[in-house]
Every structure is written in structure tokens, then in C-alpha cells.
Tab-separated table of C-alpha atoms in Angstrom:
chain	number	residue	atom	x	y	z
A	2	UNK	CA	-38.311	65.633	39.618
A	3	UNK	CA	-41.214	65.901	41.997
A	4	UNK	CA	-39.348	64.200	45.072
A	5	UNK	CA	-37.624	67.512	45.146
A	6	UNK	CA	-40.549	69.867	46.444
A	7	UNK	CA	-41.611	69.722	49.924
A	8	UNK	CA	-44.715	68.131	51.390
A	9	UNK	CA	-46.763	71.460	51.755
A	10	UNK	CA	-45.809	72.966	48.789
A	11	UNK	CA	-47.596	69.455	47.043
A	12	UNK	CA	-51.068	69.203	49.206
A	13	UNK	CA	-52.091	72.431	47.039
A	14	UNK	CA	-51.977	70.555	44.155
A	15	UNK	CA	-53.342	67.164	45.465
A	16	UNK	CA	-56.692	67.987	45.981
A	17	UNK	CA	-58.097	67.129	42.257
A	18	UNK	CA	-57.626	63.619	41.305
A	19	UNK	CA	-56.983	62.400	37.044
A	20	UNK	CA	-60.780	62.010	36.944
A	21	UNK	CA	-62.359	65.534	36.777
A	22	UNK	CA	-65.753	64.473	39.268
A	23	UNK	CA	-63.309	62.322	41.899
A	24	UNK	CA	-61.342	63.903	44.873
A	25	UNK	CA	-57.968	62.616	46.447
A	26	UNK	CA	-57.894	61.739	50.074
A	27	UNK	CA	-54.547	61.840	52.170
A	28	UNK	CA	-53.931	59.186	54.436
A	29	UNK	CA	-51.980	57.947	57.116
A	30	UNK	CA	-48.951	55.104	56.835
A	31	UNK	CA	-50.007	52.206	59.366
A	32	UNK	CA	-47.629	49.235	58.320
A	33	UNK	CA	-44.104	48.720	56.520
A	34	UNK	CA	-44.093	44.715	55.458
A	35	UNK	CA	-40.912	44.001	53.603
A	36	UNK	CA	-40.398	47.103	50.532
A	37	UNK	CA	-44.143	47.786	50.796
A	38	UNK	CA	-45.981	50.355	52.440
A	39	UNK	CA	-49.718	50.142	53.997
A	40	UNK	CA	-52.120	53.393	54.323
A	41	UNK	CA	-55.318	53.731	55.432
A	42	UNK	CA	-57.653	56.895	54.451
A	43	UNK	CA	-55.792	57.035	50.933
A	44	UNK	CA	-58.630	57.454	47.941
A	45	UNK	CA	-56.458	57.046	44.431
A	46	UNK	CA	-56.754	54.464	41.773
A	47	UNK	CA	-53.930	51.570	41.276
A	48	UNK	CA	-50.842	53.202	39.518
A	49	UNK	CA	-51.228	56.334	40.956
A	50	UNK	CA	-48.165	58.333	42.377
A	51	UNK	CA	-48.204	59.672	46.363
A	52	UNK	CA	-45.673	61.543	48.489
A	53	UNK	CA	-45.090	59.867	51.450
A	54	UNK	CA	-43.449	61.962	54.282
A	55	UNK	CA	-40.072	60.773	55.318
A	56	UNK	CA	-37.480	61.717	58.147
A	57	UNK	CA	-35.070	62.415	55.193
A	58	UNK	CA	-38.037	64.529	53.147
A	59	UNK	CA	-40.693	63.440	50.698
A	60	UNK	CA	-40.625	59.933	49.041
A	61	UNK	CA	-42.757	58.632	45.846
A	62	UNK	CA	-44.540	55.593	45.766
A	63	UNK	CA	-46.830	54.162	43.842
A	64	UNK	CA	-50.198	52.702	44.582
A	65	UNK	CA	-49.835	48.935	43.141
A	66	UNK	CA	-52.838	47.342	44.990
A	67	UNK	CA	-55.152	47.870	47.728
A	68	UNK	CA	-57.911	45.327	50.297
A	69	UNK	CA	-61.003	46.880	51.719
A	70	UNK	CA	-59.448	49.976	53.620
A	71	UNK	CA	-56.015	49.533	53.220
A	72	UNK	CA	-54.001	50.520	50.285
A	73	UNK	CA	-50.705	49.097	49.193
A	74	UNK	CA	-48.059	51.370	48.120
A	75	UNK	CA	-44.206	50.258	46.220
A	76	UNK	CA	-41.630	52.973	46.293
A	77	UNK	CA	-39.456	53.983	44.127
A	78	UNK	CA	-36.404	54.339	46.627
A	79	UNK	CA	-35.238	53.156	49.380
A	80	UNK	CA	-37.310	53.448	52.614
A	81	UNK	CA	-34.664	54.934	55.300
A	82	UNK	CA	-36.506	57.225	56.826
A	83	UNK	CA	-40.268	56.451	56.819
A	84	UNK	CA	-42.110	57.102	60.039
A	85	UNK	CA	-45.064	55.947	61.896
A	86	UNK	CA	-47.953	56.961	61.079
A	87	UNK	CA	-46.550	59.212	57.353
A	88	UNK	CA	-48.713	61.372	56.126
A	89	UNK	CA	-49.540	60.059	52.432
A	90	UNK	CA	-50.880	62.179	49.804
A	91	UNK	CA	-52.225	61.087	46.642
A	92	UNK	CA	-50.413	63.336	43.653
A	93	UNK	CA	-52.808	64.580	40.918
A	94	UNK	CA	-50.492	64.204	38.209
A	95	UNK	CA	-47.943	61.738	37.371
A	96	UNK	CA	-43.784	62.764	36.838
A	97	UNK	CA	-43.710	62.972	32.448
A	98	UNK	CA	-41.149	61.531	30.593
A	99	UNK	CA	-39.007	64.368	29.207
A	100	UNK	CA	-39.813	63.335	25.262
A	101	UNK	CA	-37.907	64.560	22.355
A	102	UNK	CA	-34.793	64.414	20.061
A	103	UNK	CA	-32.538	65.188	23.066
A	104	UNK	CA	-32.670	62.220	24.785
A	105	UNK	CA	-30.163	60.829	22.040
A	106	UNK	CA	-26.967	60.301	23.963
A	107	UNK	CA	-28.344	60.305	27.459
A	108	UNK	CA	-28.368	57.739	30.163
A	109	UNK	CA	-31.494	57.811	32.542
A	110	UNK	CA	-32.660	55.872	35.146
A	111	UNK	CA	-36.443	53.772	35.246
A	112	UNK	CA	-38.590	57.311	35.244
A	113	UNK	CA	-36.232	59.275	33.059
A	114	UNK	CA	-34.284	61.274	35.356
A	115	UNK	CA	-30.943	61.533	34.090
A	116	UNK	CA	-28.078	59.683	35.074
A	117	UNK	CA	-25.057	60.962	33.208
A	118	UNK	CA	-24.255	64.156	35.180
A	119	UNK	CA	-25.053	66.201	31.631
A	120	UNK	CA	-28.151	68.126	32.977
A	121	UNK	CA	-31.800	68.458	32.346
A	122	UNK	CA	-33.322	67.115	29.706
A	123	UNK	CA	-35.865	69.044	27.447
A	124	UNK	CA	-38.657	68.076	27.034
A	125	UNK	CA	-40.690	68.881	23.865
A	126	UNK	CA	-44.206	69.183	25.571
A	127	UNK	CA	-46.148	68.415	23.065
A	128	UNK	CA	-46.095	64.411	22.868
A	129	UNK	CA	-48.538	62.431	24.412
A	130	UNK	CA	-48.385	58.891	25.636
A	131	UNK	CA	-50.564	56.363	24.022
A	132	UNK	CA	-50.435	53.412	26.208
A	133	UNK	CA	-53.197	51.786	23.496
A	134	UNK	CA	-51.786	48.828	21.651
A	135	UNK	CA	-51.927	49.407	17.972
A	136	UNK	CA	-54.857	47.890	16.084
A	137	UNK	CA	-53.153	44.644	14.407
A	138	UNK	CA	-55.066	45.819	11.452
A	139	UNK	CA	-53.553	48.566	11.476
A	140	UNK	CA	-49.795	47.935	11.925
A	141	UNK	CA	-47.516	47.351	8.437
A	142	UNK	CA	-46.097	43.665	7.727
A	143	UNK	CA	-42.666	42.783	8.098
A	144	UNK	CA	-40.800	42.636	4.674
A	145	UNK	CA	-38.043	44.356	5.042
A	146	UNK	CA	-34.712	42.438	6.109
A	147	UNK	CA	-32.790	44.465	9.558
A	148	UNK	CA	-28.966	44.675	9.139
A	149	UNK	CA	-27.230	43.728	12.810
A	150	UNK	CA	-23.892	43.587	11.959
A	151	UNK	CA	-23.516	40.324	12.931
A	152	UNK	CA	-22.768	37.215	10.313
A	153	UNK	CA	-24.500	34.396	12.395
A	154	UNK	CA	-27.425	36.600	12.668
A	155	UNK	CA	-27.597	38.131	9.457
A	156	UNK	CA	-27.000	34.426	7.536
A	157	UNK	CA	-28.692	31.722	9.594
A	158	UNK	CA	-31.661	34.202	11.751
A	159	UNK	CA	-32.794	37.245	9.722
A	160	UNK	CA	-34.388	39.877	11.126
A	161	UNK	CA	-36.511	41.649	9.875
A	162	UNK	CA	-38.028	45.742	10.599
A	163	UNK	CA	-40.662	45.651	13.372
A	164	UNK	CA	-39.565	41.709	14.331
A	165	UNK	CA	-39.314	41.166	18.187
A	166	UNK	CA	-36.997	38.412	19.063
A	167	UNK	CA	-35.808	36.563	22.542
A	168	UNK	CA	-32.365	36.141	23.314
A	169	UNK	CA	-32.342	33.123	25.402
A	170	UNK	CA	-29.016	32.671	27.437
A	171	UNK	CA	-27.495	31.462	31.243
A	172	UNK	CA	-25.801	34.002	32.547
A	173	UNK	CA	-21.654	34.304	31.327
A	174	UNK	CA	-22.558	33.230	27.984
A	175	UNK	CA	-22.277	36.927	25.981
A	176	UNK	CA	-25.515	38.262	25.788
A	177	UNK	CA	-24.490	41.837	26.660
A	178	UNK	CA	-21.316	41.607	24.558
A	179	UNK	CA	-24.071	40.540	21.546
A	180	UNK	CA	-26.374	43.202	22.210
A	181	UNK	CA	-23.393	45.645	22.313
A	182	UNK	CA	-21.949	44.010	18.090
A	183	UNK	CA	-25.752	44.951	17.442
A	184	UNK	CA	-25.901	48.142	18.292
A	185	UNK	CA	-22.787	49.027	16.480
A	186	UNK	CA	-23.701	47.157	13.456
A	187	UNK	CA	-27.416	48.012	12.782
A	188	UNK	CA	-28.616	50.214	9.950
A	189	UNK	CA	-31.728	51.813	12.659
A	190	UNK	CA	-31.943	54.872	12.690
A	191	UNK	CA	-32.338	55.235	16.940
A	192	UNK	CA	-31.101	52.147	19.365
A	193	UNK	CA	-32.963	52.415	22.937
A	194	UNK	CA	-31.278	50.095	25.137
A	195	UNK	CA	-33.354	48.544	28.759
A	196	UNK	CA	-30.518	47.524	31.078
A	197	UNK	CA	-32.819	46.057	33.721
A	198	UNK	CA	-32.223	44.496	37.043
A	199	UNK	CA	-28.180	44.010	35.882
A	200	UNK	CA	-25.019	44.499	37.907
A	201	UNK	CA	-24.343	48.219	38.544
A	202	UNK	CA	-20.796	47.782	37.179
A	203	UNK	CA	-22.288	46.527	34.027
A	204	UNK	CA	-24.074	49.813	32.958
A	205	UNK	CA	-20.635	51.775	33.011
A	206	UNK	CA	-18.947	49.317	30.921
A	207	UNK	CA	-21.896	48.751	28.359
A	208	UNK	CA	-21.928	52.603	27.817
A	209	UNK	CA	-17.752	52.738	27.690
A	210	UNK	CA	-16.683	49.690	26.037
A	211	UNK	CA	-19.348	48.003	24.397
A	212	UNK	CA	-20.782	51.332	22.758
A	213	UNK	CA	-18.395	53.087	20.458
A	214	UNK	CA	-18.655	56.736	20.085
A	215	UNK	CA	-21.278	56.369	17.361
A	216	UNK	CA	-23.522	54.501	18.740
A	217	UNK	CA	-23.491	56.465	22.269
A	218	UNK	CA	-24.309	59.264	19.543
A	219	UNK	CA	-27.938	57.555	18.649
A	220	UNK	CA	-28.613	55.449	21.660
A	221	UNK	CA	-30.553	56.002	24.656
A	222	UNK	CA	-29.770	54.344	27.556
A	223	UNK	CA	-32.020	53.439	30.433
A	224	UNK	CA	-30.346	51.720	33.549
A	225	UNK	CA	-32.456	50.666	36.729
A	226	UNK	CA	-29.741	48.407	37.964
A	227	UNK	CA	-30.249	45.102	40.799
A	228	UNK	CA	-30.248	47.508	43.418
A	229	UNK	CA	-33.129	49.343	42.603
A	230	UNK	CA	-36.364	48.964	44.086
A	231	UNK	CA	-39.053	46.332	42.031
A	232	UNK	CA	-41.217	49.188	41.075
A	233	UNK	CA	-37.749	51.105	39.407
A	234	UNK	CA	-36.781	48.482	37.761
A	235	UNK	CA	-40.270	47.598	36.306
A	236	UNK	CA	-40.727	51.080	35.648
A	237	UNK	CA	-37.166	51.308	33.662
A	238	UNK	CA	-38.202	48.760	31.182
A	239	UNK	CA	-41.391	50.306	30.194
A	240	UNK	CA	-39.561	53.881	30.116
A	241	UNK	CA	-37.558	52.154	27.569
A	242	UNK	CA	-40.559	50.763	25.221
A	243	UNK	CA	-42.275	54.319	26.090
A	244	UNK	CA	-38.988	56.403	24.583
A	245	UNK	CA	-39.101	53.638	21.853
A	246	UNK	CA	-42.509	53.988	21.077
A	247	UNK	CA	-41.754	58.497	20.899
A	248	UNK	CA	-39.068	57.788	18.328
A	249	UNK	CA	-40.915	55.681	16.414
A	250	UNK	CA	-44.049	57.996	16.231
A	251	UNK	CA	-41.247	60.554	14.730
A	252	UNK	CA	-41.126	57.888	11.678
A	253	UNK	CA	-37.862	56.523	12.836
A	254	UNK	CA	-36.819	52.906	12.781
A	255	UNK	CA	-35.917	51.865	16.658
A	256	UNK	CA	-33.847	48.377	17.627
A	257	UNK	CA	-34.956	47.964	20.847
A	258	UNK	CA	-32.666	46.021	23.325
A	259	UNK	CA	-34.280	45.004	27.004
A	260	UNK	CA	-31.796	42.976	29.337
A	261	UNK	CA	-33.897	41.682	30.404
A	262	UNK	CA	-37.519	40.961	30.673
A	263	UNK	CA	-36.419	37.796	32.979
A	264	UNK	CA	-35.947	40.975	35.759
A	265	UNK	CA	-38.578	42.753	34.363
A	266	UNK	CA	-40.873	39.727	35.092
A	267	UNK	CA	-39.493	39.081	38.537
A	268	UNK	CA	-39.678	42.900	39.388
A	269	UNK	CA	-43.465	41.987	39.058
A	270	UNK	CA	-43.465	39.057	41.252
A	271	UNK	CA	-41.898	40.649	44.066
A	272	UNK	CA	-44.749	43.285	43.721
A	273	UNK	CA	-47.493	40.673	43.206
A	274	UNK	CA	-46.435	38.979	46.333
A	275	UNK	CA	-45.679	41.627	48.495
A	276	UNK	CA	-49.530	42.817	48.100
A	277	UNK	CA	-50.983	39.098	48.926
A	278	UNK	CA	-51.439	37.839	44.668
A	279	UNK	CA	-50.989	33.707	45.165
A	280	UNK	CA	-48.038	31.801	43.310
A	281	UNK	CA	-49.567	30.025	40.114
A	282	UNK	CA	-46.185	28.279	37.928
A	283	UNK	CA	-42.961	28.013	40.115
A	284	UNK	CA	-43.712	31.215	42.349
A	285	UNK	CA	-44.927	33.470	39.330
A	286	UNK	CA	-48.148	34.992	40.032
A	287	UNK	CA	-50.677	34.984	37.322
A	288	UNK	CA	-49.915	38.954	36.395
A	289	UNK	CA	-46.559	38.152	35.139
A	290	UNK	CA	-47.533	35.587	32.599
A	291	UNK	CA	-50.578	38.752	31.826
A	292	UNK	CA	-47.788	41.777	31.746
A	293	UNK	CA	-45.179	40.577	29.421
A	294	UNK	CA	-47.291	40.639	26.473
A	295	UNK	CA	-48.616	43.584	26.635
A	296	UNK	CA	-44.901	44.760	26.601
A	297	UNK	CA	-43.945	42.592	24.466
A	298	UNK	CA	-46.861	43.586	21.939
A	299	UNK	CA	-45.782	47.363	22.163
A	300	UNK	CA	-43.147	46.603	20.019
A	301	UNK	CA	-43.387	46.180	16.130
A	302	UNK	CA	-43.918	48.245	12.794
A	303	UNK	CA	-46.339	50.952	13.332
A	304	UNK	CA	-49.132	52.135	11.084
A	305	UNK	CA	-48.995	54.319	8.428
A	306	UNK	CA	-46.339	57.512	8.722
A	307	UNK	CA	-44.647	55.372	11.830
A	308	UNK	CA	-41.699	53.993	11.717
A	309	UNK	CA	-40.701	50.796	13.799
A	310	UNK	CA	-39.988	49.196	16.963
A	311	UNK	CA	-37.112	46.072	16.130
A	312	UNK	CA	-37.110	44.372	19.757
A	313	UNK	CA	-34.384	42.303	21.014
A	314	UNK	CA	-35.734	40.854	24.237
A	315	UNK	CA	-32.598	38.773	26.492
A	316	UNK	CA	-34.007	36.192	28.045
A	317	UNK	CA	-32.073	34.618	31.496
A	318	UNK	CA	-32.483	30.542	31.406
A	319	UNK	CA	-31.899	29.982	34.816
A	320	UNK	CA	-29.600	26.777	35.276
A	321	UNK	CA	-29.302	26.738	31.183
A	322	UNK	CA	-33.192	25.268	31.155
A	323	UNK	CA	-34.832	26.261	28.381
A	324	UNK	CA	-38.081	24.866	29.746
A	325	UNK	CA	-37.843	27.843	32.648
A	326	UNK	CA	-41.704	29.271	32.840
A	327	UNK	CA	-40.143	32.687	31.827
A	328	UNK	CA	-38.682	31.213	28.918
A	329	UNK	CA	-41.540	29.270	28.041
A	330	UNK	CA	-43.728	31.985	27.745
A	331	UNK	CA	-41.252	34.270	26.033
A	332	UNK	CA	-40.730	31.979	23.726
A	333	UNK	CA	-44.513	31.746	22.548
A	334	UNK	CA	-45.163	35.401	22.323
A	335	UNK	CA	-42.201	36.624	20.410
A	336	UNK	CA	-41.240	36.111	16.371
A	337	UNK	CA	-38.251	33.890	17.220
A	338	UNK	CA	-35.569	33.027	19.671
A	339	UNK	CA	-31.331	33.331	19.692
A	340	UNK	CA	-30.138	30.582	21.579
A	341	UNK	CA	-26.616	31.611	23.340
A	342	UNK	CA	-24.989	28.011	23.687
A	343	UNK	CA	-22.924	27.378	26.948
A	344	UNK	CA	-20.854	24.696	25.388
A	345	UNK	CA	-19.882	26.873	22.689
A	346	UNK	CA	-18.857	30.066	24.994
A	347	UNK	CA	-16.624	27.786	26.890
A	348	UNK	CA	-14.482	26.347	23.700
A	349	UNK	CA	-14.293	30.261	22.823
A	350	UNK	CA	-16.802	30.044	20.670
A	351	UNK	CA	-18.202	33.718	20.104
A	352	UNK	CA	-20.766	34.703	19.734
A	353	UNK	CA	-22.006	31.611	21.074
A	354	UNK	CA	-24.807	31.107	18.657
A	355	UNK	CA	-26.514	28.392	18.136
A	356	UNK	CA	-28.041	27.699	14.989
A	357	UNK	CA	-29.773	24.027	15.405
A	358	UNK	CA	-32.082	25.367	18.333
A	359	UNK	CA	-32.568	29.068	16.887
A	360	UNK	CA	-35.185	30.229	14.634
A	361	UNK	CA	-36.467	33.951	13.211
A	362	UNK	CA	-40.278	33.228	12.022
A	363	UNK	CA	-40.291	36.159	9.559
A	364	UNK	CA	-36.924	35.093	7.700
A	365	UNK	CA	-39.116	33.564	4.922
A	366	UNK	CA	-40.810	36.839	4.543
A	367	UNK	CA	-37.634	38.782	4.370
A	368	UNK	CA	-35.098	37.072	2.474
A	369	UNK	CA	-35.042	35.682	-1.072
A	370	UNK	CA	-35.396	31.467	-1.923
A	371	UNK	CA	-32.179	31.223	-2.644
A	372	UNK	CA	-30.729	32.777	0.562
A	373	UNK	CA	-33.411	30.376	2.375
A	374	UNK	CA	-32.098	27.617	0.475
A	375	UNK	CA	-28.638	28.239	1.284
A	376	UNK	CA	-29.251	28.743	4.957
A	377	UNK	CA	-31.270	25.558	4.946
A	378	UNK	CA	-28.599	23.318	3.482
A	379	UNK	CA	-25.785	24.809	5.634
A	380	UNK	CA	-28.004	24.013	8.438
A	381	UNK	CA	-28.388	20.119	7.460
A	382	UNK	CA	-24.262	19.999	6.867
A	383	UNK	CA	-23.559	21.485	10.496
A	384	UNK	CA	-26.686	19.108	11.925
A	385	UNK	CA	-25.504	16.535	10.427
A	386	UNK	CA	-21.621	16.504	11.796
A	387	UNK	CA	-23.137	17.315	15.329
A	388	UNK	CA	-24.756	14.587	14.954
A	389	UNK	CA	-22.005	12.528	14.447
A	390	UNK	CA	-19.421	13.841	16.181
A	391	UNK	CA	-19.008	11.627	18.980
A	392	UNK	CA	-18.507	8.398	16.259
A	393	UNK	CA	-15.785	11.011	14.414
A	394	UNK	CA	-14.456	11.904	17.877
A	395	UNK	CA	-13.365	8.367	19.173
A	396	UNK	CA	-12.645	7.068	15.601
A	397	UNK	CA	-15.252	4.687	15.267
A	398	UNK	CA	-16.417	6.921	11.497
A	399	UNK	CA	-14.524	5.739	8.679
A	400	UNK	CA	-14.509	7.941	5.721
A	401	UNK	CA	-16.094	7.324	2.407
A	402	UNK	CA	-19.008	5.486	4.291
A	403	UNK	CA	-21.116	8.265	3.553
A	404	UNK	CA	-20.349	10.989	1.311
A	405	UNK	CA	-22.619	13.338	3.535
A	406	UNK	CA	-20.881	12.875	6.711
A	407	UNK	CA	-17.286	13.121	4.595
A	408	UNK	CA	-18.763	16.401	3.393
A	409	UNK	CA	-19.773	18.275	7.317
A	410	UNK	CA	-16.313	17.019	7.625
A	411	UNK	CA	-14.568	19.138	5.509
A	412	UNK	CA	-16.494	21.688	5.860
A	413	UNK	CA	-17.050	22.367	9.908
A	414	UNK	CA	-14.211	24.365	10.311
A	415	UNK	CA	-15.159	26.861	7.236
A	416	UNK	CA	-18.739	26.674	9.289
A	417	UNK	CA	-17.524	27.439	12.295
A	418	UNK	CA	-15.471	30.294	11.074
A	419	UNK	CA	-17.883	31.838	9.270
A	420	UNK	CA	-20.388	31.424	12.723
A	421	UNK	CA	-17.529	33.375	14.870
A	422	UNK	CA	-17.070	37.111	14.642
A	423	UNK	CA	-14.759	39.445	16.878
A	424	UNK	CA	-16.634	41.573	19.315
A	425	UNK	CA	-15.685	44.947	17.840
A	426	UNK	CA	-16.077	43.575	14.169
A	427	UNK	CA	-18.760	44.857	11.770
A	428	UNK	CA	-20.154	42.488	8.873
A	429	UNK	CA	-22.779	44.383	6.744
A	430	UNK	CA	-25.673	41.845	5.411
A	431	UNK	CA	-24.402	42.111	1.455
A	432	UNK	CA	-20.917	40.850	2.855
A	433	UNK	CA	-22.663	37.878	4.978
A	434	UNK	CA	-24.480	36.711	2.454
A	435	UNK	CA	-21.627	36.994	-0.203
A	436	UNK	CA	-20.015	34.999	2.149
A	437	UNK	CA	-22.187	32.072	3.107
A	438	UNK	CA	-22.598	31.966	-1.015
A	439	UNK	CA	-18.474	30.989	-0.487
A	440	UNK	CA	-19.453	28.490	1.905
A	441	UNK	CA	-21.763	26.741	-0.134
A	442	UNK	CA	-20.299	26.808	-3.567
A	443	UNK	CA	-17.128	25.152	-1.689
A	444	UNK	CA	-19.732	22.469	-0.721
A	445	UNK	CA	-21.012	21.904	-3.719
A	446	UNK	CA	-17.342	21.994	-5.324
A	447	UNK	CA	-16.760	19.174	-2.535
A	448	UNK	CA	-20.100	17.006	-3.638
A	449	UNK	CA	-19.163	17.199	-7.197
A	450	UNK	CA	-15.468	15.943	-6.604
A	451	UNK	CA	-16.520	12.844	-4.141
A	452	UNK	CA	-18.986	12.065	-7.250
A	453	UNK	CA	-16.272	11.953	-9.372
């Protein structure tokens, strides 16, 4: 990594700015305020990379704002060590992403530098980063149905190839252990997982426990954990579309998993903040609600001879509110939303899915009328008892007042059976829809003996 080289050994390269008819100017640090840096006499655009001379050696920052003569700067470590008056010089080139097949298997922090003690990483040196969004014209439609492994999922919430869906949860409700059944259950070809702004201990034990041999054979991993600095961990979720987006420029399919763009968005408020951008909705600056679809919209089917980008975005409902700004917003820009019940974690329900206030908007286009129909009329049955289950709780229900009610009845425990699946348990699509046929020809075996 560049951080490694020594500040004289860089101002030889830092004359020449990106733009062939500009020239970088070094500067001088004035001011530290909070995890950002102020420098005067720096000439760079926003997003640009600098070495900033530390007591401990060189650090990288990045330029994330500026006002009149004074340029803001975000590093991407910690800032033990800076001294009055640091020399700052702009770099000409930015750090690349080591792209190609060997990243399978890896763990790597928010700028790709490896994390897993195996060595370097090679890079292929001949891929180029589009940061372009795809022409919607251009991009294939969604008709192909996306094998998770998991029976709630696959039954109730198709997915299908190049869908991007929120996983809205509180925290302790089993969104990592979900995102863990996925990756060992999906039929992609590559699985890219984001673990952003998480516990530390959390990234050992996803890449141990929840990921089985196999799918630590396919997956990338990218961790910029809490303790990183905003700019890492903002950084760490768009190295994660970015390695998505290489694979599926190979012709690959990719399931994308971020956890989560809640941290991703707050990494950005911290930065928005820190360089003077007012609060607009509960403390979020304007950018935030401006940044997450443009990652968001990153993800998808590609156009023709590209494979696909199937994004599973988690979503953190802070206090269980489902109304959070973060949430809200998610929710509009994305093709659906999981909703991770607390009340069903905590009677052991898992995974704790719930199917009245979850939707996938491309399920019609994936699935067949009957397995629509099915899902539909399962839906009503379990509606329909939670409806009512206070009255049957206390008593106060009588049966054979409505044949309907009798019905959800009988059939809520083969319901919630069928919704409940064992963490290192694999249910292929075929098999979940074989068995939610069970389900409902046992329902209509019920209607057609209270008839009679």
C-alpha cells in the first residue's frame, strides 16, 4: 500500500495532478477538529488522496471538502501522531483495488488491503473501474427466480437475479445469522459480503462459523469494522459494490450482502458534519439521503455479456421503528424489504421473518400463478389467525363460528414450521415450493371436510 513509502520518496511523483493541464500544490496542516484535518496551500479536487506527514511516518487522507483557502481532509487511520503544521501533499494517483479471480477466499479491509495474513493479492491490471451507472436501457429485466436456501424466503419473498432487497431489523434479531443461511444456500456463482461499521468480534465469527468451507471458497469478504475511521468504513462498502461490480463484468452472477448501509449512511454523516454540511431529517445531512442511491443503483443485472449484482442490503431500525429516516428511504429505493420480527426472535422463532410486513416487488415477474396463488392464500390463513389471536388466546373464539378462523387454526403450527429453518440447514427452491404445495393441499383437505 502507499502508506508504506516515505514522504520524499512520494513528492517526485506528486507534482502532476489526474487532470493532464492542472498541477498539485503541497500544503501545510493548520487545524485538527475532531477526526478531521485542515490545510491551507493544498490544490487537489474533492476525493483526492494526500500523504500527510506524521510523527509515526506518512498517513493517507482524503480530501472530502474544502471553504475558500482551507481544505478539509478525513483519514483513513487513526491520527496519533500528526504534528503542527504537517506537510500535506496531494498524491497523483489513487491506491487500485487489486482486481481479479484471486480475491475469492480473501478477507480485506475498506481499500482492499488484505486482512487474512495470506499475502498479496494479484492484481490482474487490466480492469478498469467504471464508476458510470448503467444506462437503465441498457440493463436486462429480472425474470429469473434466485435460490437462497432459505424456505421463508424462497416461498413467501422470491428473489429474483439482479433484485436488490433491504433487510430491515433492530439489532439481536438474526440478521447476520440470515445473511450467513444465504450465503450457504445460494445457487450465485460469487458472494461478496460488506461487513460495515459491525463489532470487530463479529467479522471472525461470520468468516468461522457462519461461512462453511464452501462458501469461504467463493466469497469475498470486506470488513471495516466500528473502529475504523468514517472514511474506512464508507470506503469498505463501496470496495464491496466495486469487487461486485469486477465479478460481474466477468459474466458471473454476484449476491451481494452489505451489513449495513445504516453505517454506511452514518459513516457519511460524521463526514458531512465534520466539514460544516447542516442537519436536514433527524441529524442526516442532505448527502446521505443523495449517496445511498447511487450505491444502491450500482447493483442489478448488467447489460448484455454481464452477469448480475443480487443485493441484500441490512437495514438497522433503530429502537425497532420502521419509520427511522434511514429506513424510510431504503425502503423506497430498493425492490423490496425482509422484515426481521423482534417478537418472533424472542419466542425462538428463527429466522424471524415476517411475512405480513415483507414484500419482494419482482416475485410476480419470477414465479409462476400458481406459486403466487399459493403464497397469497397462505398469507390470508396466517393474517387471518394473527388477527385473531388475542380472542383465541383468552378463549373468548368459539369454534365453528367461522370456518376461516377454524381453518388458521389448524393450520398455524404447520405454518409456522414450515416459516422456521435451522441455521446450518439448506432448503433448495424445488423442495420449498414442493413443500408449501403440502401446506396448502392440507388446507384445502381441511376446507373440504368442514364443508362436509
Amino acid at each position: 500500500m502507499v502508506n508504506t513509502f516515505r514522504l520524499n520518496e512520494r513528492l517526485k511523483n506528486c507534482q502532476e495532478f489526474v487532470h493532464p493541464h492542472k498541477v498539485s500544490v503541497a500544503g501545510r496542516l493548520v487545524r485538527v477538529v475532531g477526526l478531521t484535518l485542515e490545510a491551507v496551500g493544498v490544490k487537489a479536487a474533492v476525493g483526492s488522496q494526500c500523504l500527510v506527514e506524521t510523527a509515526q511516518g506518512d498517513l493517507i487522507a482524503e480530501i472530502v471538502g474544502f471553504s475558500k483557502d482551507i481544505t478539509y481532509l478525513m483519514p483513513e487511520q487513526s491520527l496519533q501522531g500528526v504534528l503542527p503544521g504537517a506537510r500535506v501533499v496531494p498524491l497523483a494517483t489513487k491506491a487500485r483495488l487489486p482486481f481479479s479471480m484471486d480475491l475469492l477466499g480473501r478477507v480485506v479491509d475498506g481499500v482492499g488491503k488484505p486482512l487474512d495474513g495470506k499475502g498479496p493479492i494479484k492484481n490482474s491490471g487490466h480492469y478498469q473501474i467504471n464508476n458510470k451507472p448503467i444506462n437503465p436501457l441498457s440493463r436486462r429485466a429480472i425474470t429469473k427466480p434466485l435460490d437462497v436456501g432459505v424456505r421463508a424466503i424462497n416461498s413467501f419473498l422470491t428473489v429474483g437475479v439482479g433484485q436488490r432487497m433491504g433487510l430491515f431489523a433492530g439489532s439481536g434479531v438474526g440478521k447476520s445469522v440470515l445473511l450467513g443461511m444465504m450465503t450457504r444456500g445460494t445457487t450465485a456463482d460469487v458472494i461478496v459480503v460488506g461487513l460495515i461499521g459491525e463489532r470487530g468480534r463479529e467479522v471472525k465469527e461470520f468468516i468461522e462459523e457462519i461461512l462453511d468451507e464452501e462458501g469461504r471458497a467463493r466469497s469475498v469478504v470486506v470488513a471495516a469494522p466500528a473502529d475504523n475511521s468514517p472514511l474506512m468504513r464508507l470506503k469498505g462498502c463501496e470496495t464491496a459494490v466495486q469487487i461486485a461490480e469486477y465479478f460481474r463484468d466477468q459474466g458471473l452472477n454476484v449476491l451481494l450482502l452489505v451489513d449495513s448501509l445504516t453505517r454506511y449512511a452514518q459513516a457519511q454523516r460524521e463526514i458531512a458534519l465534520a466539514v460544516g454540511e447542516p442537519p436536514a431529517t433527524k441529524g442526516y445531512p442532505p448527502s446521505v439521503f443523495s449517496k445511498l442511491p447511487q450505491l444502491v443503483e450500482r447493483a442489478g443485472n448488467g447489460g448484455e455479456g454481464q452477469g448480475s449484482i443480487t443485493a441484500f442490503f441490512t437495514v438497522l431500525t433503530e429502537g425497532d421503528d420502521l419509520q427511522d429516516p434511514i429506513a424510510d428511504a431504503s425502503r423506497a429505493i430498493l425492490d423490496g424489504h425482509i422484515v426481521l420480527s423482534r417478537a418472533l426472535a424472542d419466542a425462538g422463532h428463527y429466522p424471524a421473518v415476517d411475512i405480513e410486513g415483507s414484500i419482494s416487488r419482482v416475485m410476480p415477474m419470477v414465479t409462476s400463478e400458481e406459486h403466487q396463488q399459493l403464497a397469497r392464500q397462505l398469507k390470508q390463513v396466517y393474517s387471518l389467525y394473527q388477527q385473531n389471536k388475542d380472542l383465541i388466546a383468552i378463549g373468548a373464539y368459539s369454534r365453528g363460528n367461522d370456518p376461516r378462523i377454524d381453518q388458521s387454526i389448524d393450520l398455524m403450527p404447520v405454518i409456522k414450521f414450515f416459516l422456521q429453518q435451522k441455521m446450518l440447514e439448506v432448503i433448495p427452491y424445488d423442495q420449498s415450493l414442493t413443500q408449501l404445495q403440502e401446506i396448502f393441499s392440507a388446507a384445502q383437505a381441511h376446507a373440504q371436510t368442514a364443508q362436509g
